[in-house]
Short mmCIF file of C-alpha atoms in Angstrom, two decimals:
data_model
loop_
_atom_site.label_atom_id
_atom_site.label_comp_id
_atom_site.label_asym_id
_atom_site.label_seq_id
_atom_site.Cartn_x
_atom_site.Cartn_y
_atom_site.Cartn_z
CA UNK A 1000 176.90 77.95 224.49
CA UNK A 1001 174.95 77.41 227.61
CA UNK A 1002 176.77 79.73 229.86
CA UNK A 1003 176.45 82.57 226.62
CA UNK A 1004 172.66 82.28 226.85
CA UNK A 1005 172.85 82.79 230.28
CA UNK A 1006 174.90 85.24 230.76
CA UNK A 1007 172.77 87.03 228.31
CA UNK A 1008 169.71 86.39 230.30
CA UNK A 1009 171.76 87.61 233.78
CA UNK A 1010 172.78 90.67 232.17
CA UNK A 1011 169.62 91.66 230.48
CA UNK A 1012 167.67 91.05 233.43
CA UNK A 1013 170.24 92.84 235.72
CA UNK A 1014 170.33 95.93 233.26
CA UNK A 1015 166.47 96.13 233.33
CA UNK A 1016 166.04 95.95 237.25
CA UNK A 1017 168.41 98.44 237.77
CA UNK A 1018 167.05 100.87 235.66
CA UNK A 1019 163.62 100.33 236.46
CA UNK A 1020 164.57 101.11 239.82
CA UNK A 1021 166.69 104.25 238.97
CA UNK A 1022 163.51 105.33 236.93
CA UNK A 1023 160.77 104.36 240.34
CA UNK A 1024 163.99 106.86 242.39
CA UNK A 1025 163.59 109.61 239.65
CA UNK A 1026 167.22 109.51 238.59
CA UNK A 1027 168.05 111.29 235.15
CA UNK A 1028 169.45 109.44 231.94
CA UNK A 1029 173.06 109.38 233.48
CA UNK A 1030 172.08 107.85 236.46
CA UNK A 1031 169.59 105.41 234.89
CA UNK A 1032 172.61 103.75 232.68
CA UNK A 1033 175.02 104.11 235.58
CA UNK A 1034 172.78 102.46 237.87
CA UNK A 1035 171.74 99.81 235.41
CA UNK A 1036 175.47 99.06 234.11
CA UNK A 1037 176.18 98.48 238.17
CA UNK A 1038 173.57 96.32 238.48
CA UNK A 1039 174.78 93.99 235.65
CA UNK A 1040 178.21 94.08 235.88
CA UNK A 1041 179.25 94.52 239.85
CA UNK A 1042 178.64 91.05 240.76
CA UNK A 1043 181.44 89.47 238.46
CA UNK A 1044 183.51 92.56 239.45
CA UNK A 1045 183.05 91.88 243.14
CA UNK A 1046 184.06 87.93 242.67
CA UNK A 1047 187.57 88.60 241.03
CA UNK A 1048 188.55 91.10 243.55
CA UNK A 1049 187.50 88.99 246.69
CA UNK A 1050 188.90 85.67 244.89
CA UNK A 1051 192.31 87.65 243.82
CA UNK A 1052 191.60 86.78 240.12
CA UNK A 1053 192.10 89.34 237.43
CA UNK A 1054 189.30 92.00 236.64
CA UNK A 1055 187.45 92.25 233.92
CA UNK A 1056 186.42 95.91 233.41
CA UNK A 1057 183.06 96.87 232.72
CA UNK A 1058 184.21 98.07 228.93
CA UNK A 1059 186.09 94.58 228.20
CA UNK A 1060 182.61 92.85 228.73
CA UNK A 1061 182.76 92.78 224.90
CA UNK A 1062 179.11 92.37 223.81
CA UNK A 1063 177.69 91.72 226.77
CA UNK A 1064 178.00 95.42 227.65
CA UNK A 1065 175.83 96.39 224.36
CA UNK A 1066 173.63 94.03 225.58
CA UNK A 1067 172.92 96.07 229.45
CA UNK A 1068 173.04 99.46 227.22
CA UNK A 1069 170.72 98.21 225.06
CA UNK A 1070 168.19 97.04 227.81
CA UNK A 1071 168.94 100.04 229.91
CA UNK A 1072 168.14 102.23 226.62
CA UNK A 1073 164.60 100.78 226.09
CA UNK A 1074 163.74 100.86 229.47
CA UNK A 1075 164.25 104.22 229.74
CA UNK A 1076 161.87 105.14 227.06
CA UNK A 1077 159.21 103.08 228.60
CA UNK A 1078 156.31 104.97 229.68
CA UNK A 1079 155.87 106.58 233.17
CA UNK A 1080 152.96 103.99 234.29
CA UNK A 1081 155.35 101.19 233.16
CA UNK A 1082 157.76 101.81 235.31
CA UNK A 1083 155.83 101.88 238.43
CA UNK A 1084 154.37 98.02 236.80
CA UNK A 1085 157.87 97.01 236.50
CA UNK A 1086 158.79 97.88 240.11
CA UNK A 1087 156.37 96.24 241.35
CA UNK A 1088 157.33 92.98 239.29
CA UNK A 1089 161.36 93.80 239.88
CA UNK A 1090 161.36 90.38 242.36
CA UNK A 1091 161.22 88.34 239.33
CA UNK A 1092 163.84 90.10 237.12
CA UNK A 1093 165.80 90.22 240.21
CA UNK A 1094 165.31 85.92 240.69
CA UNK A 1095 166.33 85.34 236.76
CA UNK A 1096 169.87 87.48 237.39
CA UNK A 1097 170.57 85.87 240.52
CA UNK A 1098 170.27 81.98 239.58
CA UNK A 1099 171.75 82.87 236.25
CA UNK A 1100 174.75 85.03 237.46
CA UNK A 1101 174.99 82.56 240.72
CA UNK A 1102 175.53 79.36 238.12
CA UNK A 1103 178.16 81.61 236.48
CA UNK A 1104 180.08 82.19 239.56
CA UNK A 1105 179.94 78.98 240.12
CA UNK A 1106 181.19 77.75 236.49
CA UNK A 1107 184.01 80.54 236.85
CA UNK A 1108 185.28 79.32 240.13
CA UNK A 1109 185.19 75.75 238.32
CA UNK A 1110 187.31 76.85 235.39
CA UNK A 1111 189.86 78.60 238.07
CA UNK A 1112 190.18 75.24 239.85
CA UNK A 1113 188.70 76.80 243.00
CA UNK A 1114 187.79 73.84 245.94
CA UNK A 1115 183.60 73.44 247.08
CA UNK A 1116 184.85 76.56 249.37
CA UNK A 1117 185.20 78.58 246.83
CA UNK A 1118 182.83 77.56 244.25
CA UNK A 1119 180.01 78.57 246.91
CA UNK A 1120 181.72 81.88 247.77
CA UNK A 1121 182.03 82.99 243.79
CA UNK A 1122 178.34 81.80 243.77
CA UNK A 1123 177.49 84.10 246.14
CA UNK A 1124 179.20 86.86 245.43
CA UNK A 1125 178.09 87.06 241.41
CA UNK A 1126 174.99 85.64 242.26
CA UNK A 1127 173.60 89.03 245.03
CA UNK A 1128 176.56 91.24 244.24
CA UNK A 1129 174.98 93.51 241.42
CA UNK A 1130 171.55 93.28 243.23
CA UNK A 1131 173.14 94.31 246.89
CA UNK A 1132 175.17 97.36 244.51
CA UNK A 1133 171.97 98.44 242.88
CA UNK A 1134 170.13 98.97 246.59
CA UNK A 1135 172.50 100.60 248.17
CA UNK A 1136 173.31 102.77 244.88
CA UNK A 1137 169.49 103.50 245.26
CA UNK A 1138 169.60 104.05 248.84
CA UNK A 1139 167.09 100.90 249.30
CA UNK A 1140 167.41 97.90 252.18
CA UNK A 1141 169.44 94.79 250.24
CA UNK A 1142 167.17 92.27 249.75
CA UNK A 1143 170.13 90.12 250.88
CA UNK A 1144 169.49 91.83 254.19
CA UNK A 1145 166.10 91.14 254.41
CA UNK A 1146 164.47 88.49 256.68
CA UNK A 1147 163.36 86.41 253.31
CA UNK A 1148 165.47 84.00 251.95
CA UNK A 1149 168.06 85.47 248.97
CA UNK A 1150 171.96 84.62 249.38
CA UNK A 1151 170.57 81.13 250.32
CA UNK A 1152 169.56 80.33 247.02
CA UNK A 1153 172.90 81.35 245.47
CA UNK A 1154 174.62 79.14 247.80
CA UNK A 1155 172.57 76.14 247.00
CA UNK A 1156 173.20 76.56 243.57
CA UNK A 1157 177.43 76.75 244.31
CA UNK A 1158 176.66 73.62 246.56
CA UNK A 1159 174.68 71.57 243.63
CA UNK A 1160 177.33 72.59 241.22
CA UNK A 1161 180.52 72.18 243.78
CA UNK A 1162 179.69 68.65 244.89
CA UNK A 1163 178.66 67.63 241.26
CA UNK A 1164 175.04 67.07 241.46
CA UNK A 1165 175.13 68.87 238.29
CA UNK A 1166 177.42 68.99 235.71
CA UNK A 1167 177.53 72.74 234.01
CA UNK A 1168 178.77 71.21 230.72
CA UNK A 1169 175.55 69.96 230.58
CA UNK A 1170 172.90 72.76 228.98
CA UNK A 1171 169.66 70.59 230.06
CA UNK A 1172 171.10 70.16 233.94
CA UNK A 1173 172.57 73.87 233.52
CA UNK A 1174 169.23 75.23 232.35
CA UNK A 1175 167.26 73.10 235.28
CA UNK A 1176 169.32 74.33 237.60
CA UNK A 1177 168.76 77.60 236.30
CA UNK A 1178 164.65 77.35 236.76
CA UNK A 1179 164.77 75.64 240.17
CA UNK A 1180 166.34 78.56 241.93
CA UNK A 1181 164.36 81.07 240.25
CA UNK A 1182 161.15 78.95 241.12
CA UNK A 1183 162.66 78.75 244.88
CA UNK A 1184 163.58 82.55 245.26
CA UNK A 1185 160.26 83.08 244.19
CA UNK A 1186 158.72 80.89 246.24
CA UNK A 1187 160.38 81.78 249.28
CA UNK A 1188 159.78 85.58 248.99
CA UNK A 1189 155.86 84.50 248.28
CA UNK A 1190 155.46 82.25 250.87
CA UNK A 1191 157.63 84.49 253.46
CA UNK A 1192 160.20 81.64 253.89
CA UNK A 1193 162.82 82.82 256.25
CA UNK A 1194 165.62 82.77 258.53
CA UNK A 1195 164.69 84.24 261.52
CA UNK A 1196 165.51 81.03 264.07
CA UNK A 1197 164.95 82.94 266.85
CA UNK A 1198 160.95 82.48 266.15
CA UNK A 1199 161.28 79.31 267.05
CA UNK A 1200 162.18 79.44 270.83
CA UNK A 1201 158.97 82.29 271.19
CA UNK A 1202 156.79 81.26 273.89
#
């Protein structure tokens, strides 16, 4: 039940950024969905490929798909000023879907008997994978690029799950889990955390 919720909350928040940011790039109604469906979905599609597991298409998503058109569908009816609001505010959205999709990468590779390796690595991959498809689809620098801290975050969250620190068949661990990364991905991009090491042999 936890992971349903969260998924939920990944996709939803996934579907939104991605259109918001299709509607801030001017793209029409066809590129808005695409955009946003990408965003939601390409992180889990990413993971199976790279860990040779079984896709699951886009369409199989069963309602979790009905849930990005949905979202993608009343964001595109928002009004023009909202858009440029939500743009602004797309760090956030963007936080939520990547500890929530980055705890279930990390559950998956669990359930697929994966080793710490590979818990870490599925983290990763669901946890930036739609947001790193929806900037380049968008023509905009990957925030996983940037000089901030971002993939971190979805590693810690493979490592605290991997070496059993927390237990993901428990919803109240799960779900604080869930708000730490958020509150450090937020953090980090606030306070300009980052990983630029060479700053610290400047003279």
């Amino acid at each position: 039940m936890s992971f349903e919720l969260l998924n939920v909350i990944a996709v939803s928040a996934f579907a939104f950024s991605g259109a918001i940011v299709a509607l801030s790039e001017r793209y029409d109604i066809f590129g808005t969905f695409i955009l946003g469906i990408a965003t939601a979905f390409a992180g889990g599609i990413i993971r199976n490929i790279a860990l040779d597991v079984p896709v699951v298409h886009v369409w199989d998503q069963g309602y979790l798909f009905y849930v990005a058109i949905i979202t993608i569908s009343v964001v595109y009816v928002f009004p023009k000023n909202w858009v440029m609001f939500w743009d602004r505010w797309n760090i956030y959205l963007d936080a939520i879907g990547l500890s929530a999709f980055a705890l279930q990468g990390a559950a998956f590779a669990i359930d697929n008997g994966f080793s710490l390796g590979g818990i870490i690595f599925s983290a990763i991959l669901t946890g930036v994978g739609g947001g790193v498809t929806r900037d380049v689809l968008a023509q905009r620098r990957p925030m996983v690029l940037h000089q901030e801290i971002y993939a971190v975050w979805a590693m810690a969250a493979g490592l605290i799950v991997g070496a059993g620190l927390v237990s993901v068949d428990s919803v109240v661990q799960t779900y604080i889990l869930f708000l730490l990364i958020i509150m450090c991905r937020v953090l980090s991009y606030h306070l300009g955390w980052h990983l630029r090491f060479r700053d610290l042999y400047r003279i």
